[in-house]
Amino acid sequence: MSQKTYHVAVVGATGAVGQQMLNTLKEKNFPVGKLSLLASKRSAGQVIAYNGENYTIQEAAPEAFEGVDLALFSAGGSVSKELAHEAVKRGAIVVDNTSAFRMDPNVPLVVPEVNEHDLKNHNGIIANPNCSTIQMVVALKPLHEKYGLKKVIVSTYQAVSGAGAKAVQELKEQTQSILKDEAFEPSIMPCASDKKHYQIAFNAVPQIDKFQDNGYTFEELKMMNETKKIMHLENLEIAATCVRLPVETGHSESVYAEFEKGTPSVQDIKELLKTAEGVTLQDVPEEQIYPMPALAAGLPDVFVGRIRKDLDRENAIHMWVVSDNLLKGAAYNSVQIAESLIKLGLL
Amino acid sequence: MSQKTYHVAVVGATGAVGQQMLNTLKEKNFPVGKLSLLASKRSAGQVIAYNGENYTIQEAAPEAFEGVDLALFSAGGSVSKELAHEAVKRGAIVVDNTSAFRMDPNVPLVVPEVNEHDLKNHNGIIANPNCSTIQMVVALKPLHEKYGLKKVIVSTYQAVSGAGAKAVQELKEQTQSILKDEAFEPSIMPCASDKKHYQIAFNAVPQIDKFQDNGYTFEELKMMNETKKIMHLENLEIAATCVRLPVETGHSESVYAEFEKGTPSVQDIKELLKTAEGVTLQDVPEEQIYPMPALAAGLPDVFVGRIRKDLDRENAIHMWVVSDNLLKGAAYNSVQIAESLIKLGLL
């Protein structure tokens, strides 16, 4: 019996997330019939191998989407704004990994473990949430279902690969310079398009993306607003502080959560997370077992540990949530969305 | 006019904090008359320079405290438990930088900017708080005075030098191994005396000190209990999550604070911190000015920035607090305590 296959386009195929998209399509055995690898004019002509075959990168342009069924975009917000509608116009469904359409009320923002059903309301474009949002909502969803989420305070510990391959290179070169006591000139972190650049090696930088008028960074507001949209919790109290670390891959989050109903014990929370979709519980303090980015990199799961009762409020807990920002935080979730579209008969 | 001088003993003189104690005594022009440098038997006989003179390390033993006026201890909790009372018996006042006596109700736990007056109740020993506690209470004190602190949630980003000089060496060597793609064997971090050791380079490790029965680490409970004691706020709601980072020196903290009275604006908070003792405000988001450990290392101040209103609760704010964990977090605060003792006529 032959399975239906799809013409898939990966936009931004040469980037860090684009590469992980290709890996994930292959590892998940996604039914790729035809594959179009698109990128900027600069990268056009490069050859990339996928599943034993060589593909030549084409320039991402409207006509490149002719005949495409599924377009996975991860080439920056401006490319998505320019080309996503062109792809849809030509019959493709777009899964967009940028922030271009995330808060558009006509665009579902989807983490399959949390709100797969929202895919039914798509108008051609589905947005993939921000990396730091995805891993948090996967961990919060089962707790919310049983106890009703009231308030969340999150502080993040984010990896450099979230800022792209050049940022990773800067981290490595700068680290080497510091170890050798040589001079260096930061040019990318914390935010390539912002005015000032700071040392990231052996440092902690409390800026991810640009500052907004209320003093929050765009990354922080993304986490706050996207969580409300994905979880359908308009009145959720939520605040984020986002910090970049000298970690290559794997975001970590210190999460405080207050509930509306019930006073769950640590054991109650563990029971819920043990069976939660997409979650792997790593929480045995007496054996020093807890999640860490160095262990999570390369794996698709959301790892949760350090679960503790708040000692003052019976209805509140603390936990530590870690995931590979390029996988569940980006590529893996995008491909999962595509799988859900097939499962729901939408692709 | 000749100033009164004191016979000062530094216990743990060869350690990372001990070295900073000597630097701080010199930089602050502390009136050192005679100086005794004490350490373990292993280090005895080593020669250390202070203020242009050479001093031979003596073994820390009871009789070494004869004639000592002020003993600054920083050689681990067991040394303090063994020798602090011996020093007091011989007429010394002890400022102890370990956790040995911090929660003893007969021992004042002091951050001069916050509770200098508690020194008056000393019985020979004064405890210097945990590094991560000190910088937080310095920032919270002026806010508490005006608005009444109700609840604090803190997530820390702590530097490796807090675990000693060998931990710093492990960070550097491991970082080099990873950059060269060579094998390495963690042997110190996250906690030298615990069973398992993990990679610290390019990682974030949510364990500092050992786990306690309630799932919190000892470091987290230190922050929670010490803050209540220093601020005289037995009923303060406070929770900490403590995380070790690949940063050499400088602890950072993401702090959420809820107040009992008033709804301060960002400007109100800035005005208070601008003139607060020991605090340097670094908070101009539009110019990307905020505190970072790479900027704070080597300086005695507590740096505060990223001040934001909580968007859900009018009586709550978020801020980012950074300080050198070896200076204000340890050596500098110890010497400040000694200066306060002189000022109050207690030494």
XYZ file of C-alpha atoms in Angstrom:
694
model
C 0.000 0.000 0.000
C 1.586 3.266 -1.029
C 1.386 6.161 1.426
C 0.446 9.600 0.187
C 3.518 11.801 -0.158
C 3.921 15.562 -0.196
C 5.948 18.157 -1.990
C 7.765 19.846 0.881
C 9.657 23.129 0.714
C 12.120 24.142 3.410
C 12.704 27.896 3.382
C 15.963 28.819 5.083
C 17.418 25.384 4.405
C 20.995 26.484 5.045
C 20.340 27.902 8.532
C 20.704 26.183 11.919
C 16.967 25.488 12.212
C 16.627 24.608 8.499
C 19.249 21.911 8.923
C 17.370 20.508 11.902
C 14.134 20.597 9.832
C 15.775 18.303 7.285
C 17.131 16.012 10.009
C 13.731 15.839 11.661
C 11.859 15.143 8.406
C 14.225 12.264 7.818
C 14.251 10.886 11.366
C 10.471 11.043 11.609
C 10.157 9.391 8.193
C 7.938 12.236 7.041
C 6.290 11.300 3.720
C 8.349 13.639 1.565
C 7.600 13.084 -2.132
C 9.380 16.027 -3.689
C 11.705 18.339 -1.757
C 12.500 21.973 -2.558
C 15.272 23.605 -0.575
C 14.999 27.375 -0.646
C 17.202 30.084 0.771
C 18.456 33.589 0.079
C 19.909 34.482 -3.316
C 23.322 34.331 -1.677
C 22.962 30.618 -0.890
C 21.287 29.631 -4.177
C 23.286 27.014 -6.076
C 24.720 25.365 -2.952
C 24.159 21.618 -2.806
C 22.713 19.929 0.290
C 22.282 16.188 0.813
C 18.987 14.797 2.098
C 18.314 11.120 2.549
C 21.159 10.126 0.231
C 20.247 12.515 -2.577
C 21.744 15.871 -3.472
C 19.545 18.944 -3.711
C 20.479 22.301 -5.137
C 19.343 25.316 -3.135
C 16.963 27.528 -5.115
C 16.376 31.183 -4.419
C 13.279 31.686 -2.276
C 10.920 33.503 -4.674
C 7.138 33.340 -5.203
C 7.324 30.960 -8.189
C 9.443 28.484 -6.215
C 6.255 27.508 -4.350
C 4.397 26.239 -7.445
C 3.141 22.742 -6.654
C 4.371 22.811 -3.045
C 2.015 21.181 -0.496
C 3.850 22.088 2.685
C 6.282 24.960 3.195
C 8.362 25.055 6.375
C 9.636 28.610 6.826
C 12.605 29.470 8.996
C 14.463 32.264 7.236
C 13.606 35.255 9.402
C 10.449 37.308 9.817
C 10.909 39.519 6.774
C 11.182 36.525 4.414
C 8.021 35.046 5.932
C 6.146 38.324 5.587
C 7.224 38.577 1.962
C 6.692 34.989 0.862
C 4.298 33.076 3.141
C 1.187 34.495 1.441
C 2.744 33.799 -1.972
C 3.161 30.174 -0.961
C -0.419 29.970 0.311
C -1.686 31.608 -2.884
C -0.052 28.734 -4.811
C -1.760 26.091 -2.678
C 0.801 25.394 0.007
C 0.180 25.208 3.731
C 2.826 27.221 5.534
C 4.293 26.330 8.913
C 6.190 29.441 9.896
C 8.915 29.361 12.522
C 9.353 33.154 12.747
C 7.465 35.671 14.842
C 5.863 37.255 11.747
C 2.351 35.842 12.196
C 2.318 34.407 15.711
C -0.004 36.962 17.261
C -2.215 37.314 14.134
C -5.714 36.287 15.275
C -6.238 34.542 11.913
C -3.175 32.353 12.381
C -3.198 29.411 14.782
C -0.119 29.239 17.010
C 0.367 25.570 17.709
C 2.204 23.160 19.974
C 0.616 19.813 19.086
C 0.710 18.449 22.659
C -1.167 21.545 23.827
C -3.571 22.862 21.179
C -3.504 20.603 18.130
C -7.230 21.271 17.613
C -6.479 24.926 16.765
C -5.044 23.703 13.447
C -8.618 23.278 12.217
C -8.986 27.044 12.046
C -5.993 27.634 9.833
C -6.154 29.924 6.804
C -3.068 28.584 5.081
C -0.520 29.733 7.641
C 0.266 28.073 10.958
C 2.751 29.696 13.279
C 5.348 27.778 15.245
C 5.830 29.481 18.634
C 9.011 30.888 20.071
C 11.464 28.247 21.317
C 11.314 29.312 24.949
C 7.497 29.341 24.871
C 7.122 25.854 23.407
C 9.003 23.933 26.072
C 7.243 25.786 28.875
C 3.698 25.211 27.618
C 4.389 21.501 27.040
C 5.288 21.233 30.741
C 2.456 23.483 31.950
C -0.370 21.941 29.899
C -0.981 18.785 32.005
C -0.753 20.817 35.215
C -3.218 23.381 33.911
C -5.696 20.715 32.867
C -5.937 19.368 36.372
C -5.264 22.387 38.582
C -6.039 25.484 36.498
C -3.110 27.790 35.867
C -3.368 31.178 37.599
C 0.078 32.765 37.578
C 3.449 31.981 35.994
C 6.817 33.627 36.637
C 9.627 32.352 34.449
C 13.330 33.169 34.255
C 15.124 31.690 31.268
C 18.636 30.414 30.679
C 18.860 30.462 26.880
C 21.399 28.965 24.516
C 23.286 30.873 21.855
C 22.198 28.664 18.956
C 18.804 30.354 19.231
C 20.520 33.371 17.674
C 21.859 31.349 14.727
C 25.015 29.606 13.578
C 27.109 32.791 13.517
C 26.300 33.416 17.159
C 27.555 29.936 18.028
C 30.755 30.676 16.147
C 31.155 33.929 18.074
C 30.689 32.094 21.378
C 33.362 29.552 20.497
C 35.906 32.017 19.138
C 35.381 34.437 22.005
C 35.720 31.642 24.564
C 39.005 30.648 22.962
C 40.225 34.260 22.998
C 39.422 34.629 26.703
C 41.161 31.363 27.594
C 44.224 32.571 25.690
C 43.936 36.050 27.221
C 43.645 37.584 23.745
C 41.588 40.602 22.750
C 38.213 40.109 21.064
C 35.469 42.304 19.624
C 31.850 41.203 20.173
C 29.863 41.732 16.978
C 26.706 39.577 17.198
C 25.401 38.915 20.701
C 23.110 39.702 22.342
C 21.122 40.777 19.297
C 22.740 41.086 15.858
C 20.411 43.869 14.710
C 20.754 45.958 17.886
C 23.302 48.738 18.362
C 25.632 47.376 21.025
C 27.265 43.981 21.258
C 28.558 42.348 24.413
C 30.735 39.479 25.520
C 28.729 36.255 25.728
C 31.541 33.818 26.696
C 31.696 33.342 30.507
C 28.896 35.910 30.897
C 25.117 36.104 31.388
C 23.332 38.696 29.259
C 19.799 39.764 30.240
C 18.774 40.760 26.734
C 17.253 38.560 24.030
C 15.826 40.443 21.070
C 15.194 44.178 21.289
C 13.771 46.255 24.125
C 10.168 47.428 23.933
C 8.754 50.609 25.451
C 7.632 48.931 28.688
C 11.173 47.763 29.494
C 10.529 44.147 28.555
C 12.449 42.642 25.653
C 10.557 41.331 22.656
C 11.582 37.776 23.668
C 9.988 38.267 27.078
C 6.754 39.608 25.584
C 6.725 36.737 23.077
C 6.811 34.220 25.922
C 4.064 36.056 27.798
C 1.697 36.670 24.883
C 2.261 33.391 23.058
C 1.621 31.348 26.200
C -1.752 33.052 26.654
C -2.689 32.431 23.017
C -1.569 28.774 22.860
C -3.186 27.854 26.161
C -6.320 29.979 25.513
C -5.745 31.764 28.824
C -6.237 35.432 28.104
C -6.251 36.317 31.788
C -3.257 34.268 32.837
C -0.853 36.259 34.986
C 2.544 35.728 33.408
C 5.921 37.437 33.501
C 9.204 36.431 31.886
C 12.837 37.453 32.290
C 14.940 36.160 29.388
C 18.689 35.714 29.702
C 21.293 34.504 27.213
C 24.044 32.188 28.450
C 27.283 30.743 27.110
C 25.543 27.455 26.300
C 25.550 26.227 22.708
C 22.230 24.375 22.587
C 19.429 23.756 25.078
C 17.240 26.336 26.795
C 16.539 26.016 30.522
C 13.726 27.674 32.470
C 13.084 28.262 36.142
C 9.280 28.242 36.336
C 7.023 29.261 39.244
C 3.382 28.269 38.753
C 0.360 29.084 40.913
C -2.886 27.136 40.493
C -6.528 28.072 40.822
C -7.863 24.797 42.170
C -6.173 22.241 44.389
C -2.874 22.051 46.213
C -0.850 19.455 44.306
C 1.989 17.642 46.049
C 5.324 17.071 44.314
C 4.183 13.485 43.798
C 0.931 14.674 42.153
C 2.888 16.837 39.717
C 5.336 14.031 38.968
C 2.495 11.607 38.246
C 0.980 14.042 35.756
C 4.272 14.757 33.996
C 5.357 11.109 33.913
C 2.623 10.316 31.411
C 2.423 13.723 29.697
C 2.956 13.728 25.941
C 6.353 15.073 24.927
C 7.637 15.285 28.512
C 10.410 13.253 30.118
C 10.585 13.511 33.879
C 14.161 13.765 35.233
C 13.656 14.377 38.909
C 15.455 12.328 41.547
C 17.164 14.889 43.809
C 18.702 12.254 46.101
C 20.513 10.852 43.072
C 21.297 14.317 41.630
C 19.073 13.646 38.646
C 17.697 16.779 37.010
C 17.580 18.196 33.486
C 20.536 20.066 32.010
C 21.086 21.521 28.523
C 24.224 19.415 28.003
C 22.049 16.298 28.376
C 19.041 17.590 26.403
C 20.830 18.754 23.238
C 19.963 16.526 20.291
C 16.824 15.061 21.888
C 13.237 16.033 21.028
C 11.769 15.783 24.551
C 10.948 18.478 27.059
C 12.775 17.515 30.258
C 11.322 18.507 33.637
C 12.842 18.240 37.083
C 13.581 20.126 40.329
C 9.857 20.008 41.102
C 9.265 21.595 44.515
C 6.301 22.839 46.487
C 6.404 26.543 47.170
C 6.965 26.664 50.936
C 4.597 29.600 51.416
C 1.690 28.905 49.080
C 0.012 25.516 49.050
C -1.239 26.128 45.502
C 2.151 26.837 43.940
C 5.163 24.907 42.668
C 8.595 25.491 41.167
C 10.182 23.456 38.383
C 13.115 23.423 35.954
C 12.313 22.830 32.278
C 14.964 22.075 29.644
C 14.731 21.319 25.920
C 16.763 21.521 22.721
C 15.832 24.941 21.342
C 16.539 23.877 17.764
C 14.409 20.710 18.008
C 11.252 20.910 20.146
C 11.864 24.646 20.256
C 11.818 24.935 16.458
C 12.330 22.240 13.818
C 10.805 19.282 15.635
C 7.669 21.210 16.602
C 7.268 22.447 13.006
C 7.395 18.905 11.633
C 5.036 17.727 14.392
C 2.575 20.391 13.236
C 2.824 18.976 9.715
C 2.187 15.467 11.054
C -0.840 16.729 12.950
C -2.138 18.359 9.764
C -1.944 14.968 8.030
C -3.546 13.191 10.989
C -6.448 15.667 10.994
C -6.882 15.399 7.237
C -5.851 18.994 6.725
C -2.868 18.335 4.436
C 47.582 61.500 65.225
C 48.066 57.775 65.208
C 45.017 55.659 64.391
C 44.284 52.616 66.523
C 45.376 49.447 64.698
C 44.284 45.832 65.090
C 45.837 42.425 65.052
C 43.959 40.764 62.200
C 43.944 37.043 61.412
C 42.771 35.747 58.041
C 41.788 32.084 58.268
C 41.829 30.404 54.869
C 44.315 32.929 53.527
C 45.291 30.799 50.528
C 41.724 30.348 49.203
C 39.890 32.436 46.600
C 37.967 34.413 49.226
C 40.976 34.649 51.546
C 42.956 36.291 48.786
C 40.139 38.786 48.225
C 40.022 39.451 51.989
C 43.665 40.532 51.831
C 43.049 42.658 48.735
C 40.051 44.298 50.369
C 41.852 45.002 53.667
C 44.545 46.724 51.663
C 42.269 48.607 49.272
C 40.075 49.825 52.100
C 43.155 50.832 54.091
C 41.906 48.812 57.015
C 43.961 49.646 60.124
C 45.915 46.386 60.229
C 48.587 46.469 62.955
C 49.713 42.883 63.005
C 48.608 40.300 60.447
C 48.378 36.536 60.942
C 47.713 34.427 57.890
C 46.292 31.045 58.808
C 45.405 28.039 56.704
C 45.402 24.269 56.784
C 48.494 22.348 57.857
C 49.065 21.562 54.168
C 49.529 25.263 53.313
C 51.573 26.158 56.414
C 55.001 27.517 55.547
C 53.876 29.115 52.258
C 54.781 32.768 51.921
C 52.206 35.387 50.875
C 52.856 39.053 50.259
C 50.611 41.729 51.790
C 51.210 45.425 51.403
C 54.827 44.923 50.417
C 55.712 42.546 53.228
C 56.028 38.774 53.200
C 53.986 36.680 55.595
C 54.444 32.987 56.320
C 51.234 30.979 56.542
C 50.764 29.417 59.978
C 48.632 26.394 60.663
C 45.176 27.394 61.873
C 45.215 26.106 65.462
C 43.725 27.472 68.721
C 46.970 29.039 69.940
C 47.391 30.951 66.660
C 44.602 33.293 67.855
C 46.491 34.544 70.943
C 46.449 38.343 70.840
C 44.250 38.502 67.726
C 41.607 41.277 67.763
C 39.740 40.386 64.578
C 39.625 36.972 62.869
C 38.181 36.751 59.360
C 37.254 33.107 58.731
C 36.815 31.668 55.260
C 38.178 28.139 55.332
C 35.008 26.059 55.267
C 32.322 25.333 57.835
C 34.198 22.604 59.701
C 37.211 24.861 60.367
C 34.889 27.584 61.658
C 33.069 25.142 63.933
C 36.366 23.902 65.299
C 38.171 27.191 65.733
C 35.814 30.198 65.898
C 35.025 29.663 69.585
C 38.723 29.144 70.289
C 39.425 32.521 68.716
C 36.649 34.188 70.723
C 37.909 32.543 73.932
C 41.253 34.262 73.275
C 39.628 37.676 72.894
C 39.113 37.911 69.127
C 35.943 38.976 67.383
C 35.216 36.513 64.573
C 33.646 37.441 61.231
C 32.790 34.073 59.736
C 32.183 33.674 56.015
C 30.924 30.064 56.205
C 27.407 28.784 56.855
C 28.453 27.335 60.257
C 26.760 29.930 62.486
C 24.529 31.896 60.136
C 21.216 30.620 61.468
C 22.381 30.491 65.127
C 20.020 32.849 67.008
C 22.961 34.041 69.120
C 24.962 35.081 66.058
C 24.090 38.230 64.117
C 24.015 37.722 60.336
C 24.997 41.050 58.875
C 25.021 43.032 55.659
C 26.055 46.510 56.840
C 23.783 48.359 54.385
C 20.819 46.372 55.715
C 21.195 45.511 59.400
C 24.396 47.040 60.800
C 22.614 47.618 64.106
C 22.412 43.829 64.690
C 26.157 43.886 65.348
C 25.423 45.304 68.800
C 24.054 41.915 69.866
C 27.141 39.933 68.954
C 28.638 37.364 71.311
C 32.041 37.212 69.713
C 30.970 35.743 66.374
C 29.349 37.589 63.479
C 28.262 35.632 60.425
C 28.744 36.857 56.878
C 25.752 35.738 54.764
C 25.807 33.564 51.669
C 27.046 35.385 48.551
C 23.748 35.105 46.673
C 21.808 36.391 49.687
C 23.974 39.465 50.263
C 23.547 41.053 46.850
C 19.794 40.454 46.857
C 19.126 42.006 50.274
C 21.226 45.073 49.423
C 18.891 45.664 46.453
C 15.701 44.794 48.339
C 16.373 46.808 51.487
C 15.511 50.305 50.159
C 12.418 48.938 48.415
C 11.270 47.191 51.589
C 11.721 50.318 53.665
C 9.316 52.255 51.495
C 6.891 49.650 50.179
C 7.045 46.682 52.593
C 8.253 43.428 51.091
C 5.597 40.726 50.864
C 6.865 38.075 48.459
C 10.124 37.340 46.637
C 10.809 34.776 43.928
C 14.424 34.597 42.814
C 16.225 32.518 40.185
C 20.001 32.733 40.337
C 22.744 32.592 37.719
C 25.802 31.805 39.837
C 29.485 31.865 38.997
C 31.878 28.983 39.468
C 34.350 30.873 41.675
C 31.768 30.551 44.453
C 32.835 26.893 44.553
C 36.526 27.762 44.933
C 39.676 28.069 42.874
C 39.699 24.405 41.833
C 36.230 24.767 40.389
C 37.419 27.695 38.267
C 40.309 25.561 37.044
C 37.877 22.768 36.150
C 35.695 25.217 34.197
C 38.668 26.470 32.182
C 40.179 23.076 31.464
C 36.825 21.531 30.574
C 35.984 24.452 28.289
C 39.293 23.952 26.495
C 38.639 20.201 26.164
C 35.210 20.784 24.643
C 36.565 23.351 22.164
C 39.215 20.826 21.131
C 36.669 18.009 21.069
C 38.679 16.087 23.634
C 37.352 13.829 26.390
C 37.089 15.173 29.944
C 36.011 13.841 33.327
C 34.077 16.206 35.637
C 35.364 15.846 39.197
C 34.299 18.950 41.140
C 31.105 20.632 39.933
C 28.348 20.993 40.861
C 29.326 20.155 44.443
C 32.740 18.706 45.315
C 31.451 16.755 48.314
C 28.438 15.265 46.516
C 28.429 11.887 44.746
C 28.046 12.811 41.073
C 29.897 15.412 39.050
C 28.667 17.045 35.864
C 29.917 19.128 32.992
C 29.847 22.839 33.853
C 31.394 24.270 30.655
C 28.668 25.332 28.159
C 26.017 24.012 30.564
C 23.583 25.239 33.245
C 23.422 23.084 36.377
C 20.440 23.497 38.717
C 22.288 22.318 41.813
C 24.376 24.380 44.226
C 25.308 22.614 47.464
C 23.484 19.428 48.486
C 19.814 18.514 48.265
C 17.668 18.646 51.381
C 14.653 16.475 52.136
C 12.127 18.975 50.774
C 13.742 18.982 47.313
C 15.403 22.372 47.738
C 19.188 22.584 47.723
C 20.983 23.906 50.773
C 21.964 26.988 48.739
C 18.300 27.717 48.005
C 17.314 27.333 51.666
C 20.254 29.524 52.698
C 18.938 32.324 50.456
C 15.410 31.915 51.805
C 16.251 31.652 55.524
C 19.100 34.145 55.590
C 17.020 36.808 53.835
C 14.323 36.490 56.498
C 16.891 36.742 59.298
C 18.863 39.684 57.881
C 15.748 41.669 56.999
C 13.905 40.692 60.185
C 11.004 39.451 58.085
C 10.036 36.106 59.577
C 6.854 35.941 57.524
C 8.298 36.998 54.175
C 7.186 34.711 51.364
C 10.374 33.742 49.559
C 11.461 31.008 47.178
C 14.784 30.510 45.403
C 16.019 28.399 42.508
C 19.818 28.343 42.385
C 21.684 27.514 39.197
C 25.400 27.279 38.462
C 26.682 28.688 35.167
C 29.914 28.660 33.170
C 30.788 32.141 34.437
C 34.014 32.635 36.372
C 33.006 35.464 38.699
C 29.813 37.442 39.264
C 26.447 36.128 40.418
C 23.285 37.337 38.671
C 19.729 37.122 39.979
C 16.321 37.472 38.382
C 14.196 38.840 41.220
C 10.402 39.188 41.424
C 9.225 41.279 44.375
C 5.679 41.945 45.588
C 5.004 44.771 48.011
C 2.506 45.247 50.852
C 1.910 48.944 50.464
C 1.950 51.108 47.391
C 2.294 50.490 43.688
C 5.739 51.832 42.771
C 6.510 52.835 39.201
C 9.777 51.908 37.532
C 10.828 55.507 38.122
C 10.007 55.249 41.851
C 12.177 52.146 42.158
C 15.006 53.760 40.203
C 14.927 56.841 42.430
C 15.233 54.673 45.536
C 18.077 52.561 44.151
C 19.977 55.521 42.720
C 20.784 56.747 46.206
C 20.824 53.391 47.988
C 24.022 52.524 49.840
C 26.116 49.933 48.018
C 23.918 49.948 44.909
C 24.823 51.133 41.422
C 21.894 51.505 39.065
C 22.612 50.279 35.507
C 19.273 50.538 33.802
C 18.869 52.277 30.441
C 17.096 49.712 28.230
C 17.042 51.997 25.175
C 20.841 52.146 25.330
C 21.176 48.433 26.216
C 22.570 49.281 29.628
C 22.038 46.589 32.226
C 24.234 44.704 34.693
C 26.273 41.681 33.608
C 28.773 39.549 35.530
C 31.549 40.302 33.008
C 31.195 43.992 33.936
C 30.713 43.484 37.680
C 33.700 41.242 38.396
C 36.328 43.057 40.440
C 33.964 45.780 41.677
C 32.440 45.968 45.161
C 29.001 47.341 44.157
C 25.668 45.596 43.768
C 24.464 46.437 40.245
C 20.729 46.614 39.533
C 18.918 46.930 36.215
C 16.142 45.524 34.026
C 13.626 47.070 36.441
C 10.116 46.427 35.158
C 6.588 46.652 36.484
C 4.838 43.318 36.662
C 2.150 43.678 33.991
C -0.489 41.860 36.072
C 0.064 43.101 39.614
C 0.396 46.790 40.348
C 2.294 46.046 43.568
C 5.023 43.932 41.959
C 8.263 44.455 40.045
C 11.030 42.461 38.378
C 14.731 43.294 38.451
C 18.172 41.875 37.624
C 20.816 42.048 40.350
C 24.506 41.357 39.716
C 27.537 41.465 41.999
C 31.036 39.997 42.380
C 30.435 36.925 44.536
C 33.982 37.027 45.940
C 33.764 40.717 46.891
C 30.392 42.008 48.108
C 29.329 38.365 48.243
C 32.163 37.443 50.596
C 35.423 39.278 51.319
C 34.227 42.847 50.882
C 31.178 42.344 53.099
C 33.357 40.698 55.790
C 35.713 43.673 55.871
C 32.731 46.047 55.835
C 31.443 44.255 58.939
C 34.810 44.837 60.597
C 34.667 48.536 59.678
C 31.160 48.766 61.133
C 32.414 47.146 64.343
C 35.032 49.890 64.622
C 32.504 52.596 63.800
C 30.139 51.319 66.493
C 32.947 51.055 69.044
C 32.638 47.283 69.183
C 36.199 46.459 68.113
